[in-house]
């Protein structure tokens, strides 16, 4: 599979049959209005498919179907061991179709094929399999009560859950939402990002094939501002799980308050600090500093966009990082040697171009990149870009750019490094590099983020929770903790005669 050439992937792409209809009640259906929207490949600007453009009527229909499926108990009351078997089978089917789904994700998102085959699809498979495997190992509680009474504390599914996901990791975020919400017995309506609906639509059909009862999962592609808002405001949706920007996350909290106080869990933006001390393994730290920000073109919520470096090594270390950045020159997503693909669309490219102008205007020193490239391809490609001499109060150090742009900030001691790291509205992720166990642990403990690496970046897997402090969100994806977002605790108190 991995020895396929670019030509192999291109000819597979030409023969790909792409499903663009919504998935409702176990079947693929057009939007009720018949409207479609073109799905465009960021790699070359060409049309991939016509995708159903669902609206308010489709949302109403989907909520009715999801509610009926939930009330029927066909899934919610199924023994956890049986739900497990369906989810495990679903994971197997995704694995069996790995190349096709990876290709779809590369075409739709512009992700390098080496990432979608090596990371995105395997991670979705593991998430769904792990959550399925876990669900029949979750015990409820019998609290310590007086001898003449007995109390049961049970976890019950919320009911109907809406899941709204972004375009930067469509398959992974879809799996992070669907696996625990379905495992715990909910019915779910997923709204993918308008730019990237294809992998979610494809795996929904496989869920049915695996035995998920009709009506338990709906996938509705359509605009966030109308369809997404309608779901978030809906009086008959019990839970909302969201991954996306902090700006939209704040709106969703308001929608919840203005409607039925649906449980609302948010995974939002970041401006993550990557702190390097002089005593670290500098070769490894430089290599990971580049990975931290250029992976997925910097379109990653946890991207290590603020490289915070001890001043005594800053000049030398920055030269090492600039050298590594050359490994991340963008290329065709279907070329297996490509490390970084295009920006998702022209609007995102413009955001990056504007922020590079802002950085120059703020007086930061542009030492690598700073240009759009491969314009002849029809895609929106941008060079790996590094600003040195950044101060943490500059906009390029405070605002999420969501592109391949690194800001280098110097520090003199650990206290200053922590103060810089924490001077952000975000608190999603970060890392510290040091060979001194005391420095590494003290700094890791003091940085207010949901996930902190010591001598690694992007570490972690499905076994650990993922989510943010501060304005990076409130819920937790992954691990058994994700089950908490999709369940209510119910107490039953029994007294003996
Ligand atoms: P976004 O603009 O917030 O959109 C995310 C989703 O919300 C999309 O499906 C969008 O639909 C929908 N939406 C937009 N407006 C809405 C509204 N008024 N009501 C309901 N839904 C609405 O974010 P994005 O640009 O797709 O993704 C990038 C952001 O996601 C970044 O901030 C990144 O940090 C964050 N992110 C966070 C994590 C994490 O786990 N913390 C992971 C990945 C990404 P449309 O596509 O139709 O606009």
Short mmCIF file of C-alpha atoms and ligand atoms in Angstrom, two decimals:
data_model
loop_
_atom_site.label_atom_id
_atom_site.label_comp_id
_atom_site.label_asym_id
_atom_site.label_seq_id
_atom_site.Cartn_x
_atom_site.Cartn_y
_atom_site.Cartn_z
CA UNK A 1 0.00 0.00 0.00
CA UNK A 2 2.66 2.55 1.03
CA UNK A 3 4.79 1.66 -1.97
CA UNK A 4 2.13 3.10 -4.29
CA UNK A 5 3.44 5.92 -6.44
CA UNK A 6 1.83 9.27 -7.10
CA UNK A 7 0.61 7.92 -10.46
CA UNK A 8 -0.96 4.90 -8.71
CA UNK A 9 -2.88 7.18 -6.36
CA UNK A 10 -3.88 9.46 -9.21
CA UNK A 11 -5.33 6.60 -11.24
CA UNK A 12 -7.14 5.29 -8.15
CA UNK A 13 -8.53 8.81 -7.67
CA UNK A 14 -9.81 8.89 -11.24
CA UNK A 15 -11.79 5.68 -10.67
CA UNK A 16 -13.15 6.71 -7.26
CA UNK A 17 -16.94 6.72 -6.89
CA UNK A 18 -17.71 9.50 -4.43
CA UNK A 19 -20.91 9.53 -2.37
CA UNK A 20 -22.14 13.07 -1.81
CA UNK A 21 -25.68 12.41 -0.57
CA UNK A 22 -26.67 12.84 3.06
CA UNK A 23 -26.95 9.73 5.23
CA UNK A 24 -30.36 9.53 6.91
CA UNK A 25 -32.17 6.60 8.51
CA UNK A 26 -29.64 4.07 7.20
CA UNK A 27 -29.76 5.28 3.57
CA UNK A 28 -28.08 7.84 1.33
CA UNK A 29 -30.57 10.56 0.37
CA UNK A 30 -30.54 13.90 -1.47
CA UNK A 31 -31.23 17.04 0.55
CA UNK A 32 -35.00 17.59 0.76
CA UNK A 33 -34.57 20.77 -1.31
CA UNK A 34 -32.51 18.88 -3.89
CA UNK A 35 -29.78 21.51 -3.46
CA UNK A 36 -26.14 20.55 -3.82
CA UNK A 37 -22.81 22.22 -3.23
CA UNK A 38 -19.60 21.49 -5.13
CA UNK A 39 -16.86 19.80 -3.18
CA UNK A 40 -13.50 21.16 -4.39
CA UNK A 41 -10.13 19.48 -3.93
CA UNK A 42 -7.66 21.88 -2.25
CA UNK A 43 -4.78 20.11 -4.00
CA UNK A 44 -5.69 21.35 -7.48
CA UNK A 45 -8.90 23.38 -7.21
CA UNK A 46 -10.87 20.80 -9.20
CA UNK A 47 -14.38 19.63 -8.46
CA UNK A 48 -14.61 16.28 -6.67
CA UNK A 49 -18.35 15.78 -6.27
CA UNK A 50 -21.73 17.41 -5.81
CA UNK A 51 -22.64 17.17 -2.15
CA UNK A 52 -26.12 17.47 -0.63
CA UNK A 53 -26.62 20.92 0.82
CA UNK A 54 -28.88 20.14 3.75
CA UNK A 55 -30.95 22.78 5.49
CA UNK A 56 -33.43 23.29 8.26
CA UNK A 57 -35.99 20.80 6.83
CA UNK A 58 -33.37 18.06 6.68
CA UNK A 59 -32.39 18.87 10.27
CA UNK A 60 -36.01 18.56 11.42
CA UNK A 61 -36.35 15.24 9.59
CA UNK A 62 -33.09 13.93 11.03
CA UNK A 63 -34.01 14.93 14.59
CA UNK A 64 -37.41 13.15 14.29
CA UNK A 65 -35.71 10.01 12.98
CA UNK A 66 -32.94 10.10 15.57
CA UNK A 67 -35.44 10.63 18.40
CA UNK A 68 -37.60 7.73 17.20
CA UNK A 69 -34.54 5.47 16.95
CA UNK A 70 -33.51 6.45 20.48
CA UNK A 71 -36.98 5.89 21.95
CA UNK A 72 -37.26 2.50 20.20
CA UNK A 73 -34.35 1.27 22.34
CA UNK A 74 -32.98 -0.67 19.36
CA UNK A 75 -29.55 0.77 20.12
CA UNK A 76 -29.85 2.56 23.47
CA UNK A 77 -31.16 -0.56 25.23
CA UNK A 78 -28.97 -3.03 23.39
CA UNK A 79 -26.57 -4.88 25.70
CA UNK A 80 -23.23 -3.03 25.79
CA UNK A 81 -21.51 -6.26 24.68
CA UNK A 82 -23.66 -6.23 21.52
CA UNK A 83 -23.03 -2.54 20.83
CA UNK A 84 -19.36 -3.40 21.19
CA UNK A 85 -19.58 -6.00 18.43
CA UNK A 86 -21.16 -3.48 16.02
CA UNK A 87 -18.48 -0.85 16.68
CA UNK A 88 -15.66 -3.36 16.38
CA UNK A 89 -17.11 -4.60 13.08
CA UNK A 90 -17.41 -0.98 11.90
CA UNK A 91 -13.73 -0.38 12.71
CA UNK A 92 -12.84 -3.51 10.71
CA UNK A 93 -14.82 -2.32 7.70
CA UNK A 94 -13.06 1.05 7.77
CA UNK A 95 -9.74 -0.77 7.98
CA UNK A 96 -10.72 -3.02 5.05
CA UNK A 97 -11.42 0.13 2.99
CA UNK A 98 -8.38 1.99 4.27
CA UNK A 99 -6.87 3.04 0.94
CA UNK A 100 -10.14 4.32 -0.48
CA UNK A 101 -10.99 6.32 2.67
CA UNK A 102 -7.44 7.68 2.95
CA UNK A 103 -7.56 8.76 -0.68
CA UNK A 104 -10.94 10.42 -0.18
CA UNK A 105 -9.56 12.33 2.82
CA UNK A 106 -6.44 13.41 0.89
CA UNK A 107 -8.52 14.64 -2.04
CA UNK A 108 -11.09 16.40 0.14
CA UNK A 109 -8.75 18.00 2.70
CA UNK A 110 -5.45 18.25 0.79
CA UNK A 111 -3.71 16.11 3.41
CA UNK A 112 -0.62 14.21 2.23
CA UNK A 113 -1.48 10.61 1.38
CA UNK A 114 1.27 9.43 3.73
CA UNK A 115 -0.62 11.12 6.60
CA UNK A 116 -4.08 9.84 5.71
CA UNK A 117 -2.88 6.25 5.23
CA UNK A 118 -0.47 6.37 8.19
CA UNK A 119 -2.30 8.56 10.71
CA UNK A 120 -5.89 9.62 9.96
CA UNK A 121 -7.45 6.30 8.97
CA UNK A 122 -5.55 4.17 11.53
CA UNK A 123 -6.43 6.68 14.26
CA UNK A 124 -10.15 6.59 13.35
CA UNK A 125 -10.09 2.78 13.31
CA UNK A 126 -8.38 2.62 16.69
CA UNK A 127 -10.74 5.20 18.20
CA UNK A 128 -13.87 3.31 17.14
CA UNK A 129 -12.47 -0.12 18.03
CA UNK A 130 -11.16 1.06 21.42
CA UNK A 131 -14.42 2.79 22.39
CA UNK A 132 -16.40 -0.28 21.35
CA UNK A 133 -14.08 -2.58 23.28
CA UNK A 134 -14.30 -0.35 26.37
CA UNK A 135 -18.07 0.02 26.63
CA UNK A 136 -18.81 -3.38 28.15
CA UNK A 137 -16.15 -2.82 30.82
CA UNK A 138 -17.80 0.27 32.32
CA UNK A 139 -19.44 -0.43 35.68
CA UNK A 140 -22.02 1.75 37.40
CA UNK A 141 -21.89 2.54 41.13
CA UNK A 142 -23.46 1.39 44.38
CA UNK A 143 -22.64 4.13 46.90
CA UNK A 144 -22.12 3.53 50.65
CA UNK A 145 -25.65 3.98 52.06
CA UNK A 146 -27.26 2.95 55.41
CA UNK A 147 -28.07 -0.78 55.65
CA UNK A 148 -31.83 -0.28 55.16
CA UNK A 149 -31.34 1.33 51.78
CA UNK A 150 -29.60 0.81 48.49
CA UNK A 151 -28.67 3.39 45.90
CA UNK A 152 -27.80 2.86 42.25
CA UNK A 153 -25.88 5.47 40.28
CA UNK A 154 -26.19 4.70 36.60
CA UNK A 155 -24.83 6.30 33.48
CA UNK A 156 -27.56 6.79 30.88
CA UNK A 157 -27.20 8.07 27.31
CA UNK A 158 -28.16 11.72 26.78
CA UNK A 159 -30.57 10.86 23.97
CA UNK A 160 -30.10 12.69 20.67
CA UNK A 161 -26.67 14.23 20.20
CA UNK A 162 -25.57 16.68 17.49
CA UNK A 163 -21.89 16.62 16.55
CA UNK A 164 -20.37 19.50 14.56
CA UNK A 165 -16.81 19.06 13.30
CA UNK A 166 -14.16 21.13 11.45
CA UNK A 167 -12.28 20.68 8.18
CA UNK A 168 -8.74 20.23 9.43
CA UNK A 169 -9.04 16.66 10.78
CA UNK A 170 -12.44 15.59 9.45
CA UNK A 171 -12.06 11.83 9.84
CA UNK A 172 -10.27 11.90 13.20
CA UNK A 173 -12.65 14.41 14.79
CA UNK A 174 -15.65 12.53 13.40
CA UNK A 175 -14.35 9.32 15.00
CA UNK A 176 -13.58 11.11 18.29
CA UNK A 177 -17.23 12.26 18.44
CA UNK A 178 -19.06 9.25 17.01
CA UNK A 179 -17.22 6.46 18.81
CA UNK A 180 -18.02 7.47 22.42
CA UNK A 181 -21.46 8.97 21.67
CA UNK A 182 -22.60 5.81 19.89
CA UNK A 183 -20.88 3.46 22.34
CA UNK A 184 -22.87 5.01 25.19
CA UNK A 185 -26.16 4.41 23.34
CA UNK A 186 -27.05 7.81 21.89
CA UNK A 187 -28.56 8.59 18.50
CA UNK A 188 -26.34 11.06 16.65
CA UNK A 189 -26.62 13.69 13.92
CA UNK A 190 -23.20 14.66 12.55
CA UNK A 191 -22.66 17.89 10.62
CA UNK A 192 -19.29 17.79 8.87
CA UNK A 193 -17.55 21.01 7.80
CA UNK A 194 -18.90 22.26 4.46
CA UNK A 195 -15.44 21.93 2.92
CA UNK A 196 -14.82 18.33 3.95
CA UNK A 197 -17.88 16.06 4.21
CA UNK A 198 -16.70 13.07 2.17
CA UNK A 199 -15.00 10.71 4.64
CA UNK A 200 -17.82 11.07 7.20
CA UNK A 201 -20.39 10.23 4.52
CA UNK A 202 -18.38 7.19 3.44
CA UNK A 203 -17.94 5.71 6.90
CA UNK A 204 -21.61 6.26 7.78
CA UNK A 205 -22.59 3.67 5.16
CA UNK A 206 -20.06 1.27 6.67
CA UNK A 207 -21.66 1.75 10.11
CA UNK A 208 -24.95 0.48 8.69
CA UNK A 209 -23.16 -2.42 7.06
CA UNK A 210 -21.65 -3.24 10.47
CA UNK A 211 -25.14 -3.52 11.98
CA UNK A 212 -25.88 -0.06 13.40
CA UNK A 213 -29.69 0.16 13.46
CA UNK A 214 -31.29 2.62 11.02
CA UNK A 215 -31.85 6.09 12.40
CA UNK A 216 -29.11 5.90 15.03
CA UNK A 217 -26.62 7.86 12.88
CA UNK A 218 -27.37 10.68 10.45
CA UNK A 219 -24.71 12.64 8.52
CA UNK A 220 -25.98 15.97 7.18
CA UNK A 221 -23.61 18.10 5.10
CA UNK A 222 -24.62 21.76 5.00
CA UNK A 223 -23.74 25.27 6.11
CA UNK A 224 -22.82 25.96 9.74
CA UNK A 225 -24.61 29.30 9.87
CA UNK A 226 -28.02 27.80 9.04
CA UNK A 227 -28.01 23.99 9.43
CA UNK A 228 -25.43 23.99 12.25
CA UNK A 229 -27.16 26.81 14.10
CA UNK A 230 -30.54 25.09 13.76
CA UNK A 231 -29.16 21.92 15.32
CA UNK A 232 -27.50 23.90 18.12
CA UNK A 233 -30.76 25.76 18.87
CA UNK A 234 -32.97 22.66 18.58
CA UNK A 235 -35.27 21.97 21.54
CA UNK A 236 -35.21 18.20 20.98
CA UNK A 237 -31.44 17.71 20.86
CA UNK A 238 -30.04 16.78 24.25
CA UNK A 239 -26.31 17.13 23.69
CA UNK A 240 -24.00 19.07 21.40
CA UNK A 241 -20.38 18.14 20.84
CA UNK A 242 -18.26 20.52 18.81
CA UNK A 243 -14.75 20.85 17.49
CA UNK A 244 -13.90 24.13 15.80
CA UNK A 245 -12.98 27.73 16.44
CA UNK A 246 -13.32 29.50 19.77
CA UNK A 247 -15.49 32.14 18.10
CA UNK A 248 -18.13 29.62 16.99
CA UNK A 249 -17.77 27.69 20.27
CA UNK A 250 -18.85 30.81 22.16
CA UNK A 251 -21.89 31.15 19.90
CA UNK A 252 -22.84 27.52 20.57
CA UNK A 253 -22.80 28.12 24.33
CA UNK A 254 -25.17 31.04 23.76
CA UNK A 255 -27.44 28.88 21.56
CA UNK A 256 -27.59 26.28 24.29
CA UNK A 257 -28.60 28.92 26.85
CA UNK A 258 -31.20 30.40 24.52
CA UNK A 259 -32.74 27.00 23.74
CA UNK A 260 -32.94 23.96 26.03
CA UNK A 261 -29.60 24.08 27.90
CA UNK A 262 -28.41 21.08 25.91
CA UNK A 263 -25.14 19.68 27.28
CA UNK A 264 -22.52 21.46 25.16
CA UNK A 265 -18.92 20.27 24.95
CA UNK A 266 -16.34 22.24 23.02
CA UNK A 267 -12.89 21.48 21.62
CA UNK A 268 -11.58 24.81 20.35
CA UNK A 269 -8.53 26.71 19.14
CA UNK A 270 -4.98 26.96 20.43
CA UNK A 271 -1.71 28.91 20.30
CA UNK A 272 0.49 26.29 21.82
CA UNK A 273 3.87 26.97 23.44
CA UNK A 274 6.82 24.73 22.61
CA UNK A 275 9.53 25.54 25.18
CA UNK A 276 13.16 24.59 24.52
CA UNK A 277 15.85 24.78 27.22
CA UNK A 278 19.56 24.92 26.40
CA UNK A 279 20.20 21.48 27.96
CA UNK A 280 17.72 19.66 25.69
CA UNK A 281 18.57 17.22 22.91
CA UNK A 282 18.65 20.07 20.41
CA UNK A 283 18.72 17.91 17.26
CA UNK A 284 15.51 16.17 18.27
CA UNK A 285 13.91 19.35 19.60
CA UNK A 286 14.63 21.20 16.31
CA UNK A 287 13.16 18.41 14.26
CA UNK A 288 10.01 18.33 16.42
CA UNK A 289 9.75 22.12 16.47
CA UNK A 290 9.26 21.92 12.70
CA UNK A 291 6.84 18.98 12.94
CA UNK A 292 4.86 20.80 15.65
CA UNK A 293 4.00 23.71 13.39
CA UNK A 294 4.27 22.48 9.81
CA UNK A 295 2.40 19.17 10.18
CA UNK A 296 -0.93 19.49 8.32
CA UNK A 297 0.25 22.89 7.07
CA UNK A 298 -0.15 24.33 10.58
CA UNK A 299 -3.90 23.73 10.27
CA UNK A 300 -3.81 21.89 13.59
CA UNK A 301 -5.46 23.04 16.81
CA UNK A 302 -2.46 21.84 18.85
CA UNK A 303 0.19 23.26 16.48
CA UNK A 304 3.26 24.43 18.40
CA UNK A 305 3.14 27.88 16.85
CA UNK A 306 5.03 29.67 19.65
CA UNK A 307 8.59 28.36 19.82
CA UNK A 308 9.88 29.68 23.16
CA UNK A 309 13.66 29.24 23.25
CA UNK A 310 16.29 29.90 25.90
CA UNK A 311 18.20 32.97 24.73
CA UNK A 312 21.64 31.41 25.30
CA UNK A 313 21.03 28.98 22.39
CA UNK A 314 18.45 30.88 20.42
CA UNK A 315 20.54 31.88 17.43
CA UNK A 316 22.04 28.41 16.94
CA UNK A 317 18.76 26.61 17.58
CA UNK A 318 16.76 28.81 15.22
CA UNK A 319 19.27 28.04 12.45
CA UNK A 320 18.67 24.33 13.07
CA UNK A 321 14.89 24.81 12.87
CA UNK A 322 15.18 26.85 9.66
CA UNK A 323 17.20 23.96 8.16
CA UNK A 324 14.48 21.47 9.19
CA UNK A 325 11.76 23.71 7.75
CA UNK A 326 13.10 22.96 4.27
CA UNK A 327 11.86 19.37 4.66
CA UNK A 328 8.34 20.79 4.75
CA UNK A 329 8.17 22.51 1.39
CA UNK A 330 4.63 21.84 0.16
CA UNK A 331 3.81 19.34 -2.55
CA UNK A 332 1.04 17.36 -4.26
CA UNK A 333 -0.99 15.54 -1.56
CA UNK A 334 -1.04 12.38 -3.68
CA UNK A 335 2.75 12.18 -3.85
CA UNK A 336 3.84 9.76 -1.09
CA UNK A 337 6.96 11.87 -0.46
CA UNK A 338 4.95 15.03 0.31
CA UNK A 339 5.12 16.12 3.94
CA UNK A 340 2.90 19.20 3.72
CA UNK A 341 -0.05 19.85 1.41
CA UNK A 342 -2.02 22.99 0.58
CA UNK A 343 -4.11 25.31 2.71
CA UNK A 344 -7.74 24.20 2.70
CA UNK A 345 -8.94 27.06 0.47
CA UNK A 346 -8.25 30.56 -0.82
CA UNK A 347 -9.80 32.17 2.27
CA UNK A 348 -7.42 30.30 4.60
CA UNK A 349 -4.48 31.19 2.36
CA UNK A 350 -5.48 34.85 2.54
CA UNK A 351 -5.60 34.63 6.34
CA UNK A 352 -2.03 33.31 6.32
CA UNK A 353 -0.82 35.97 3.85
CA UNK A 354 -2.47 38.70 5.96
CA UNK A 355 -0.88 37.44 9.19
CA UNK A 356 2.57 37.35 7.59
CA UNK A 357 2.03 41.00 6.63
CA UNK A 358 0.89 41.74 10.18
CA UNK A 359 4.01 40.04 11.58
CA UNK A 360 6.27 42.14 9.33
CA UNK A 361 4.36 45.26 10.32
CA UNK A 362 4.73 44.43 14.02
CA UNK A 363 8.51 44.34 13.61
CA UNK A 364 9.11 40.57 13.81
CA UNK A 365 11.96 39.30 11.67
CA UNK A 366 10.94 37.00 8.80
CA UNK A 367 13.77 34.46 8.53
CA UNK A 368 12.19 31.68 6.41
CA UNK A 369 9.37 31.35 3.89
CA UNK A 370 6.73 34.03 3.61
CA UNK A 371 5.48 33.26 0.10
CA UNK A 372 2.70 31.46 -1.75
CA UNK A 373 4.09 28.72 -4.02
CA UNK A 374 2.88 26.25 -6.69
CA UNK A 375 0.29 28.70 -7.99
CA UNK A 376 0.17 26.85 -11.31
CA UNK A 377 -1.30 23.79 -9.49
CA UNK A 378 -4.65 25.45 -8.87
CA UNK A 379 -4.23 24.79 -5.12
CA UNK A 380 -3.35 27.20 -2.29
CA UNK A 381 0.19 26.28 -1.20
CA UNK A 382 2.31 28.33 1.20
CA UNK A 383 5.93 27.95 2.29
CA UNK A 384 6.92 26.94 5.82
CA UNK A 385 7.43 30.34 7.45
CA UNK A 386 9.38 31.42 10.53
CA UNK A 387 9.40 34.74 12.35
CA UNK A 388 12.20 35.41 14.86
CA UNK A 389 12.41 38.22 17.44
CA UNK A 390 8.72 37.92 18.21
CA UNK A 391 7.39 39.39 21.41
CA UNK A 392 4.49 37.57 23.02
CA UNK A 393 2.18 40.58 22.86
CA UNK A 394 2.33 40.70 19.05
CA UNK A 395 -0.79 39.50 17.21
CA UNK A 396 1.22 36.73 15.51
CA UNK A 397 1.96 35.33 18.99
CA UNK A 398 -1.54 35.73 20.38
CA UNK A 399 -3.94 34.87 17.52
CA UNK A 400 -4.52 31.51 15.89
CA UNK A 401 -3.20 31.83 12.30
CA UNK A 402 -3.93 28.24 11.27
CA UNK A 403 -1.16 28.08 8.71
CA UNK A 404 2.54 27.10 8.52
CA UNK A 405 3.78 30.12 10.48
CA UNK A 406 6.06 29.85 13.53
CA UNK A 407 6.81 32.65 15.99
CA UNK A 408 10.12 32.41 17.89
CA UNK A 409 10.21 34.08 21.30
CA UNK A 410 13.28 34.17 23.61
CA UNK A 411 13.46 33.64 27.39
CA UNK A 412 16.16 33.81 30.08
CA UNK A 413 14.85 31.52 32.85
CA UNK A 414 12.13 28.94 33.54
CA UNK A 415 9.88 31.44 35.29
CA UNK A 416 9.88 33.70 32.26
CA UNK A 417 9.25 30.74 29.90
CA UNK A 418 6.18 29.70 31.92
CA UNK A 419 4.89 33.28 32.09
CA UNK A 420 5.14 33.60 28.30
CA UNK A 421 3.54 30.19 27.74
CA UNK A 422 0.59 31.05 29.99
CA UNK A 423 0.08 34.54 28.57
CA UNK A 424 -2.56 33.38 26.09
CA UNK A 425 -6.35 33.09 25.99
CA UNK A 426 -5.80 29.47 24.92
CA UNK A 427 -4.73 26.40 26.90
CA UNK A 428 -4.89 23.44 24.57
CA UNK A 429 -1.42 21.88 24.36
CA UNK A 430 2.29 22.51 24.71
CA UNK A 431 5.67 20.90 25.23
CA UNK A 432 8.90 21.40 27.12
CA UNK A 433 12.33 20.15 26.04
CA UNK A 434 14.98 19.68 28.75
CA UNK A 435 17.22 16.90 29.99
CA UNK A 436 16.88 18.16 33.56
CA UNK A 437 14.06 16.14 35.11
CA UNK A 438 13.30 18.90 37.63
CA UNK A 439 13.06 21.68 35.06
CA UNK A 440 11.00 19.55 32.69
CA UNK A 441 8.46 18.49 35.32
CA UNK A 442 8.17 21.86 37.02
CA UNK A 443 7.59 23.66 33.74
CA UNK A 444 5.16 20.99 32.48
CA UNK A 445 3.15 21.30 35.70
CA UNK A 446 3.04 25.10 35.56
CA UNK A 447 1.86 25.49 31.97
CA UNK A 448 -1.96 25.67 31.93
CA UNK A 449 -2.87 23.37 29.04
CA UNK A 450 -4.85 20.15 28.58
CA UNK A 451 -1.97 18.17 27.08
CA UNK A 452 1.73 18.79 27.75
CA UNK A 453 4.61 16.89 26.18
CA UNK A 454 7.99 16.40 27.82
CA UNK A 455 10.67 15.87 25.17
CA UNK A 456 8.04 15.12 22.51
CA UNK A 457 5.35 16.94 20.56
CA UNK A 458 1.93 15.52 19.56
CA UNK A 459 2.43 12.61 21.98
CA UNK A 460 -0.62 10.65 23.16
CA UNK A 461 -3.21 8.19 21.88
CA UNK A 462 -6.80 7.10 22.42
CA UNK A 463 -6.05 6.02 26.00
CA UNK A 464 -5.59 9.62 27.23
CA UNK A 465 -8.11 12.47 27.35
CA UNK A 466 -7.77 15.37 24.94
CA UNK A 467 -9.15 18.86 25.40
CA UNK A 468 -8.38 22.36 26.51
CA UNK A 469 -8.11 24.70 29.47
CA UNK A 470 -9.28 28.33 29.23
CA UNK A 471 -10.76 29.35 25.85
CA UNK A 472 -9.57 26.12 24.21
CA UNK A 473 -12.76 24.42 25.37
CA UNK A 474 -14.43 22.45 28.11
CA UNK A 475 -15.11 18.80 27.18
CA UNK A 476 -12.72 15.93 26.70
CA UNK A 477 -12.44 13.74 23.60
CA UNK A 478 -10.78 10.29 23.76
CA UNK A 479 -10.28 7.82 26.63
CA UNK A 480 -12.98 6.66 29.04
CA UNK A 481 -13.42 10.32 30.08
CA UNK A 482 -15.12 10.99 26.73
CA UNK A 483 -18.02 8.79 27.90
CA UNK A 484 -18.79 11.46 30.54
CA UNK A 485 -19.72 13.99 27.84
CA UNK A 486 -22.38 11.69 26.39
CA UNK A 487 -24.05 10.38 29.54
CA UNK A 488 -26.18 11.64 32.42
CA UNK A 489 -25.78 10.24 35.92
CA UNK A 490 -29.03 8.93 37.37
CA UNK A 491 -29.53 8.06 41.04
CA UNK A 492 -32.15 5.54 42.15
CA UNK A 493 -32.64 5.34 45.95
CA UNK A 494 -34.32 2.21 47.32
CA UNK A 495 -35.54 1.76 50.94
CA UNK A 496 -36.22 -1.69 52.39
CA UNK A 497 -39.40 -2.38 54.41
P1 LIG B 1 -15.28 26.75 12.53
O1 LIG B 1 -15.36 27.83 11.55
O2 LIG B 1 -15.55 27.05 13.96
O3 LIG B 1 -16.26 25.60 12.01
C1 LIG B 1 -16.38 24.36 12.66
C2 LIG B 1 -17.73 23.76 12.35
O4 LIG B 1 -18.76 24.61 12.86
C3 LIG B 1 -18.00 23.61 10.85
O5 LIG B 1 -18.73 22.42 10.64
C4 LIG B 1 -18.86 24.84 10.57
O6 LIG B 1 -19.69 24.69 9.42
C5 LIG B 1 -19.68 24.90 11.82
N1 LIG B 1 -20.29 26.21 12.08
C6 LIG B 1 -19.90 27.43 11.62
N2 LIG B 1 -20.74 28.39 12.08
C7 LIG B 1 -21.67 27.77 12.85
C8 LIG B 1 -22.80 28.22 13.61
N3 LIG B 1 -23.14 29.51 13.68
N4 LIG B 1 -23.54 27.31 14.28
C9 LIG B 1 -23.21 25.99 14.24
N5 LIG B 1 -22.16 25.51 13.53
C10 LIG B 1 -21.39 26.39 12.85
O7 LIG B 1 -13.85 26.03 12.54
P2 LIG B 1 -13.02 25.50 11.28
O8 LIG B 1 -12.48 26.70 10.59
O9 LIG B 1 -13.80 24.49 10.53
O10 LIG B 1 -11.84 24.69 12.01
C11 LIG B 1 -10.73 25.30 12.50
C12 LIG B 1 -10.85 25.57 13.99
O11 LIG B 1 -11.09 24.33 14.67
C13 LIG B 1 -9.58 26.11 14.58
O12 LIG B 1 -9.89 27.13 15.50
C14 LIG B 1 -8.98 24.91 15.31
O13 LIG B 1 -8.12 25.23 16.35
C15 LIG B 1 -10.21 24.22 15.79
N6 LIG B 1 -9.94 22.80 16.09
C16 LIG B 1 -9.93 22.40 17.40
C17 LIG B 1 -9.62 21.07 17.72
C18 LIG B 1 -9.63 20.61 19.15
O14 LIG B 1 -9.77 19.42 19.36
N7 LIG B 1 -9.49 21.49 20.12
C19 LIG B 1 -9.36 20.15 16.70
C20 LIG B 1 -9.40 20.59 15.38
C21 LIG B 1 -9.70 21.93 15.09
P3 LIG B 1 -19.17 25.24 7.98
O15 LIG B 1 -18.06 24.38 7.58
O16 LIG B 1 -20.36 25.16 7.12
O17 LIG B 1 -18.72 26.68 8.23
#
